[in-house]
PDB file of C-alpha atoms and ligand atoms in Angstrom:
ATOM      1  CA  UNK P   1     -10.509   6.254   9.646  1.00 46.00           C
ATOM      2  CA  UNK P   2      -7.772   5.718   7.816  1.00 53.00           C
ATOM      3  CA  UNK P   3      -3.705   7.257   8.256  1.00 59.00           C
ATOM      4  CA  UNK P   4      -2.344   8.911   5.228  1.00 65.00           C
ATOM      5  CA  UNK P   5       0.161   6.369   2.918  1.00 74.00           C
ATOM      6  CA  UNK P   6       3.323   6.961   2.292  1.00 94.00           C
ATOM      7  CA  UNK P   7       4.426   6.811  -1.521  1.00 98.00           C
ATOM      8  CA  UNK P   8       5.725   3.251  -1.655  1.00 98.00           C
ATOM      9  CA  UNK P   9       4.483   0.326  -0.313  1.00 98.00           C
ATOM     10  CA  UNK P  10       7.023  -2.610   0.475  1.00 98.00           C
ATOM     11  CA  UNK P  11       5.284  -5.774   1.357  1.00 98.00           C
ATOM     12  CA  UNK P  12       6.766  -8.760   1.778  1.00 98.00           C
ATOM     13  CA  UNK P  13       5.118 -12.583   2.188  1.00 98.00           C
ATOM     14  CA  UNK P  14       7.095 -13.519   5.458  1.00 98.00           C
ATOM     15  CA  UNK P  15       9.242 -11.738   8.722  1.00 98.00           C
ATOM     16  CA  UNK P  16      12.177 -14.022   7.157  1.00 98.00           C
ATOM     17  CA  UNK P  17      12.316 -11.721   3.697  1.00 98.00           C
ATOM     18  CA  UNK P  18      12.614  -8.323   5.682  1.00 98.00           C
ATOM     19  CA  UNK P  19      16.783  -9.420   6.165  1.00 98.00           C
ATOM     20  CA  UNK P  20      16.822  -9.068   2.635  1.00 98.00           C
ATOM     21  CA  UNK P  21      13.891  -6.518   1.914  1.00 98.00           C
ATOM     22  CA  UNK P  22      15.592  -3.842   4.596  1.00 98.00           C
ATOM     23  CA  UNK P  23      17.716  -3.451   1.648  1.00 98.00           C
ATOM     24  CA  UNK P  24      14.368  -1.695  -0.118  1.00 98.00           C
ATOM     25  CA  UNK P  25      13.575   0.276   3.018  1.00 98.00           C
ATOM     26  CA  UNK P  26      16.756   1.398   3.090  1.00 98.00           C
ATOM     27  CA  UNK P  27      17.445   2.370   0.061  1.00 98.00           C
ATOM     28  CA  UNK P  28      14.400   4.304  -0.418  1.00 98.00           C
ATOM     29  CA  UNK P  29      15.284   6.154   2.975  1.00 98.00           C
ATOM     30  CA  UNK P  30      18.759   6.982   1.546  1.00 98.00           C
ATOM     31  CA  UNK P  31      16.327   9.045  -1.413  1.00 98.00           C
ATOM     32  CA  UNK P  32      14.522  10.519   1.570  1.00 97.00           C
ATOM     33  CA  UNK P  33      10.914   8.382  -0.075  1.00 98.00           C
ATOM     34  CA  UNK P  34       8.100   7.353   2.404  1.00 98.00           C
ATOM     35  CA  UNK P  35       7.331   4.086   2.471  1.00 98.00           C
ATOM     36  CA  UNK P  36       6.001   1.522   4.749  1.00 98.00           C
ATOM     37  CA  UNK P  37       7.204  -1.907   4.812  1.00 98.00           C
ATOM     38  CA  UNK P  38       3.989  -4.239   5.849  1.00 98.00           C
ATOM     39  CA  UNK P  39       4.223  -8.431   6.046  1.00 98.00           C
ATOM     40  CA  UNK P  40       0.930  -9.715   4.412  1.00 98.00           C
ATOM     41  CA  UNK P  41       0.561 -13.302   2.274  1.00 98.00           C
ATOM     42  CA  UNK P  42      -1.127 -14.329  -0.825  1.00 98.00           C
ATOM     43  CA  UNK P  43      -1.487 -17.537   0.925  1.00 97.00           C
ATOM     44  CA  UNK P  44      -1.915 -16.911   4.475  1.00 98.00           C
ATOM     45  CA  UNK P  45      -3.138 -13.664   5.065  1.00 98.00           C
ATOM     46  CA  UNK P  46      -5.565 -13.148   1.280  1.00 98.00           C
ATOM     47  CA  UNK P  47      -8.123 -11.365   2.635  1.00 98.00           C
ATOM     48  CA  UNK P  48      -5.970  -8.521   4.833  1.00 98.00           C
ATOM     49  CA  UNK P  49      -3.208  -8.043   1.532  1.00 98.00           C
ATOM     50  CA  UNK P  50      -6.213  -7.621  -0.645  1.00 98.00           C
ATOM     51  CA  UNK P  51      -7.851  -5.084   1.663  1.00 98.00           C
ATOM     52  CA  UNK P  52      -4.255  -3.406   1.755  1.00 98.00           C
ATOM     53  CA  UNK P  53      -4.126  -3.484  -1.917  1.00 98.00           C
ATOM     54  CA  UNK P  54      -7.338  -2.462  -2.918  1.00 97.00           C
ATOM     55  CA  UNK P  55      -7.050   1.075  -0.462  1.00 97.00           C
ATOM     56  CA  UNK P  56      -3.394   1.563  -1.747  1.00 97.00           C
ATOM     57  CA  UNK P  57      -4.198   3.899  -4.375  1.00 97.00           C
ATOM     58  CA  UNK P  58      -6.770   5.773  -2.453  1.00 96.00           C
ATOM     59  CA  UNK P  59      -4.347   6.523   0.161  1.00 96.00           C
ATOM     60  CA  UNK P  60      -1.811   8.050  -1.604  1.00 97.00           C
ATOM     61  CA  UNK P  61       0.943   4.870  -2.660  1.00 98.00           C
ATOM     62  CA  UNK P  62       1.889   5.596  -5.799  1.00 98.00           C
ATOM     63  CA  UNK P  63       3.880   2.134  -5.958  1.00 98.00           C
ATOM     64  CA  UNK P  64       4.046  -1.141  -4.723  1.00 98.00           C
ATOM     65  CA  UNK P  65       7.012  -3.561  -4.001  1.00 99.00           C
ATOM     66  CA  UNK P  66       6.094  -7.114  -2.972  1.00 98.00           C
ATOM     67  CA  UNK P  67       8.560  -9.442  -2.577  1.00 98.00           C
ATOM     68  CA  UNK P  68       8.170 -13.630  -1.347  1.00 98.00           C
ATOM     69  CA  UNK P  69       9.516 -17.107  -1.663  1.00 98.00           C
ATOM     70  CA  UNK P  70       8.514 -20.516  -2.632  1.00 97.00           C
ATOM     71  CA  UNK P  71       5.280 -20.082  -5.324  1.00 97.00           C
ATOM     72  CA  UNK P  72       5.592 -16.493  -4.803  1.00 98.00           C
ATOM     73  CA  UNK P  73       2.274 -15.198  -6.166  1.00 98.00           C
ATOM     74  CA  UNK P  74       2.235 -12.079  -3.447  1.00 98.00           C
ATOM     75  CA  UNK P  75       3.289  -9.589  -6.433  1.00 98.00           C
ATOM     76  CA  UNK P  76       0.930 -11.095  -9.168  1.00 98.00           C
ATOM     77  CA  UNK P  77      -2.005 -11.128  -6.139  1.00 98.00           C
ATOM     78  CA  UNK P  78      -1.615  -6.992  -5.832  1.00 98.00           C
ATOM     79  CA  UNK P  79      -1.469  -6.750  -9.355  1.00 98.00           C
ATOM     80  CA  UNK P  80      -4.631  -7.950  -9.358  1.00 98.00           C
ATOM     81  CA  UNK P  81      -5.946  -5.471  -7.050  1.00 98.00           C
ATOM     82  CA  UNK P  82      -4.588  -2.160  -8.111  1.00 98.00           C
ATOM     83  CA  UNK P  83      -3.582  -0.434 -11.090  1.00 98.00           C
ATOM     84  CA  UNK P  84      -0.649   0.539  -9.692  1.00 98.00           C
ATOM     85  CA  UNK P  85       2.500  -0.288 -10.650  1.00 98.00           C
ATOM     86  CA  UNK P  86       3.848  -3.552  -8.633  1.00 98.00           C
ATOM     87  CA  UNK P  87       7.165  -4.702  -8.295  1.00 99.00           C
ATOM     88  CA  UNK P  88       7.979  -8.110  -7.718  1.00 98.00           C
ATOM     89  CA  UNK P  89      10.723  -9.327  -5.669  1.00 98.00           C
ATOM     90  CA  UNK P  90      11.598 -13.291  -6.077  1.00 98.00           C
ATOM     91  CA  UNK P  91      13.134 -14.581  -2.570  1.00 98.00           C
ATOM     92  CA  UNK P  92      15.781 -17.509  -2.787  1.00 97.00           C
ATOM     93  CA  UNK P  93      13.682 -19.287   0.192  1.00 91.00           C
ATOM     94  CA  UNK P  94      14.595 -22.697   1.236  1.00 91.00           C
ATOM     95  CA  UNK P  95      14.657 -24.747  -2.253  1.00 91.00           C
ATOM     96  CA  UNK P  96      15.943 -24.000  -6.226  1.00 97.00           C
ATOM     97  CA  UNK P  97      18.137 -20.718  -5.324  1.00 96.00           C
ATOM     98  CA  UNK P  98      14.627 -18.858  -6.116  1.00 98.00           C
ATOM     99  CA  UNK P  99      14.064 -19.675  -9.580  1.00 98.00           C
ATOM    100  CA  UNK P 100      10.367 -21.024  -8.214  1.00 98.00           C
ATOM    101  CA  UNK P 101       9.593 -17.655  -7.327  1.00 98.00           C
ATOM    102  CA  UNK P 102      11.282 -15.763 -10.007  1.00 98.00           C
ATOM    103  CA  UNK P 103       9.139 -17.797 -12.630  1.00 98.00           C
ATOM    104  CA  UNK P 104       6.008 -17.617  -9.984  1.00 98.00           C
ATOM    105  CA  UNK P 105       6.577 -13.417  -9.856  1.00 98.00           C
ATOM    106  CA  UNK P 106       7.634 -13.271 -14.041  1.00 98.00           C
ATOM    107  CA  UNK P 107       5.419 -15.569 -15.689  1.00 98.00           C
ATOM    108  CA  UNK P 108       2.308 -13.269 -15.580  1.00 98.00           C
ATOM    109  CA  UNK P 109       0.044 -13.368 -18.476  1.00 97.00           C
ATOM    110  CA  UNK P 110      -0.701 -10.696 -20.834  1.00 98.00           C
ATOM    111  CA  UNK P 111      -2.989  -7.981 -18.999  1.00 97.00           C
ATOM    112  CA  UNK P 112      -1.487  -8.168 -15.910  1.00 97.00           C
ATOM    113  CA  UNK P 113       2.044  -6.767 -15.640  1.00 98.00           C
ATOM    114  CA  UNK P 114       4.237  -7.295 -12.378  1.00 98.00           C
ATOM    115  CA  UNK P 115       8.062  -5.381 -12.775  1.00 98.00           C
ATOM    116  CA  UNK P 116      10.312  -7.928 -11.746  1.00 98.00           C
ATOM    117  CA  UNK P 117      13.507  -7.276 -10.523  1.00 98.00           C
ATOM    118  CA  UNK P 118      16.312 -10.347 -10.067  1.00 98.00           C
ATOM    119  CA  UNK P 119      16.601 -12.656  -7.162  1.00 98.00           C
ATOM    120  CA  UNK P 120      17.374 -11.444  -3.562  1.00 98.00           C
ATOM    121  CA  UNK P 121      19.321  -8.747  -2.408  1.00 98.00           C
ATOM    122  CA  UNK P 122      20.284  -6.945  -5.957  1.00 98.00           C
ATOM    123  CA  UNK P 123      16.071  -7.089  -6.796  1.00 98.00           C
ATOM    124  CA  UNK P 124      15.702  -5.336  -3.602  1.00 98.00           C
ATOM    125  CA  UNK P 125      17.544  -2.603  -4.272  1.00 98.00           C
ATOM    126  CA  UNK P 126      16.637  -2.228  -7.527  1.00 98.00           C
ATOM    127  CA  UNK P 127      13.014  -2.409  -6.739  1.00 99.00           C
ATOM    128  CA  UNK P 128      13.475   0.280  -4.423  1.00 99.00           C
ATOM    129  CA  UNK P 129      15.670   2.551  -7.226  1.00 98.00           C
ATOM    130  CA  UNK P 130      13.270   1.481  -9.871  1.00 98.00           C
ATOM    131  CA  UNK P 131      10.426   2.801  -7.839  1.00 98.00           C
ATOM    132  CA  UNK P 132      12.604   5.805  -7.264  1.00 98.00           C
ATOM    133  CA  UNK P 133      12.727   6.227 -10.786  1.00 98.00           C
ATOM    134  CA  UNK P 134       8.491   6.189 -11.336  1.00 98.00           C
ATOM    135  CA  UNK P 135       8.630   8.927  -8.418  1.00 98.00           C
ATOM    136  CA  UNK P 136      10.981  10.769 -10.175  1.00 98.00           C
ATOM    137  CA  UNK P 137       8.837  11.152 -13.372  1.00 98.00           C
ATOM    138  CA  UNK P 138       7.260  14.112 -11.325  1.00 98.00           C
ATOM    139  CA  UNK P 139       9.440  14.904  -8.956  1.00 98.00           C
ATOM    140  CA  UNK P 140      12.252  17.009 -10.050  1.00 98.00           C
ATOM    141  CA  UNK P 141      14.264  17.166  -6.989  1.00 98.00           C
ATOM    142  CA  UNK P 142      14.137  13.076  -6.804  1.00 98.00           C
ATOM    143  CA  UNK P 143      15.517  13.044 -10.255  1.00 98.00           C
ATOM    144  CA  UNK P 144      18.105  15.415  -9.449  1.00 98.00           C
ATOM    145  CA  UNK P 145      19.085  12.974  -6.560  1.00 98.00           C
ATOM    146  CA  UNK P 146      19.444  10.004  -9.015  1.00 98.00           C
ATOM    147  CA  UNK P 147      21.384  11.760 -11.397  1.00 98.00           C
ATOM    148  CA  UNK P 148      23.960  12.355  -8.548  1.00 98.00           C
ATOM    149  CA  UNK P 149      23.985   8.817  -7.446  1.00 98.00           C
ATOM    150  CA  UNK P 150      24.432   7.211 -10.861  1.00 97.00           C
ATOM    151  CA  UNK P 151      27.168   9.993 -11.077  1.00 98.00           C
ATOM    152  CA  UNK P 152      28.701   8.305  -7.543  1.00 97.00           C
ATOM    153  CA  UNK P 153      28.699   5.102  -8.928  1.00 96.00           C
ATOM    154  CA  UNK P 154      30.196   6.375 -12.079  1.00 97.00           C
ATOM    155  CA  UNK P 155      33.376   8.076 -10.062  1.00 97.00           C
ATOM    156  CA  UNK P 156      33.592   4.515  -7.515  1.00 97.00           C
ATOM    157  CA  UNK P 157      34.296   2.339 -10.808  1.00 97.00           C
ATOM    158  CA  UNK P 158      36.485   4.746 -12.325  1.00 97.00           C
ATOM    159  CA  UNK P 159      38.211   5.228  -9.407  1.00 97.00           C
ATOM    160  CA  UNK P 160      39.321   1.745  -8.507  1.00 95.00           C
ATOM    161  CA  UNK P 161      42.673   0.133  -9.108  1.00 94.00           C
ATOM    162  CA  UNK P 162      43.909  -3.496  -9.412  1.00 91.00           C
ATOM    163  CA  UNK P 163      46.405  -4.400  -7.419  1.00 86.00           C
TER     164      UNK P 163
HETATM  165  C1  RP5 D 201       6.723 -17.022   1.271  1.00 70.50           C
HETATM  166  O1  RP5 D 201       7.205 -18.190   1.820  1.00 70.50           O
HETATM  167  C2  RP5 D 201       7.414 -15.920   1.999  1.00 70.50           C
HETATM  168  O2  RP5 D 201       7.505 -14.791   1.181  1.00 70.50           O
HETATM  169  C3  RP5 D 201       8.760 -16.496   2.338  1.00 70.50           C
HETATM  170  O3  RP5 D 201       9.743 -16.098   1.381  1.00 70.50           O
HETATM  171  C4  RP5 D 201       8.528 -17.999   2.236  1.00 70.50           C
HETATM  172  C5  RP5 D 201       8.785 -18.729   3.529  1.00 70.50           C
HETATM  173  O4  RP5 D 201       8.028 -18.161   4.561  1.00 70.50           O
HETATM  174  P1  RP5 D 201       8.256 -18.599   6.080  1.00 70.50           P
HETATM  175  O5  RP5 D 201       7.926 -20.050   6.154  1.00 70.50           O
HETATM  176  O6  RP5 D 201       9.710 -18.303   6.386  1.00 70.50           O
HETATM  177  O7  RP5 D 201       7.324 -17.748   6.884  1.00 70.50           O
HETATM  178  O8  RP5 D 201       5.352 -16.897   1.393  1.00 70.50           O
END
């Protein structure tokens, strides 16, 4: 039998991305979206992230969020899998600052589209808020909470001085 889904799904290659992917859970909490935040591999765990993947859509997620390190191919892997909308988060991992799995998440070829958001902590929020922003294509109330936070980050800016 299987539980009900909750709207987004945030998976993530590793336990050592969730310090930086709590940033997605977290932000999508602070819009009030369930999610669920699950660790599955491309590389070591292919069989249970395809599994995932494949009953996604049937469960209710409307999008996915998959973020790893190194030759991150976790994001282009779901896309595979679903026709829902993936977004890719690139980790900065141990070597190049991330770029290998920025290019390993962006460089998909034509067919198979994977959102990718920038490296690390600013892609994980903006995975989460972009995700937001798909939800919010039919959910009125969710677009009335965006409008109010672009409108907070509107009055911060405006509101700070240089000393
Ligand atoms: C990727 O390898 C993960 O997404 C993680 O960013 C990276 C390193 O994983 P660990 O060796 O820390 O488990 O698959």
């Amino acid at each position: 039998m299987t539980t009900p889904a909750p709207l987004v799904a945030v998976l993530m290659g590793s336990k050592s991305d969730w310090e930086v992917m709590k940033s997605t859970a977290e932000t999508l909490k602070s819009f009030a979206v369930t999610h669920e935040c699950r660790v599955l591999s491309a590389h070591r765990t292919p069989k249970e992230a395809v599994d995932y993947i494949s009953a996604a859509a049937g469960r209710g997620t409307k999008v996915i969020i998959a973020a790893a390190g190194g030759a991150a191919h976790l994001a282009g892997a779901c896309a595979a899998h679903t026709i829902l909308p993936v977004l890719g988060v690139p980790m900065e991992g141990w070597a190049l600052k991330g770029l290998d799995a920025l290019l390993s998440t962006v460089q998909m070829p034509p067919g198979m589209p994977v959102g990718t958001l920038a490296i690390g902590k600013p892609g994980a929020v903006n995975a989460a808020l972009l995700a937001i922003q798909i939800l919010a294509l039919q959910d009125a109330q969710l677009a009335a909470r965006l409008v109010a936070y672009r409108d907070e980050q509107r009055r911060k800016i405006l509101s700070e001085t240089l000393t």
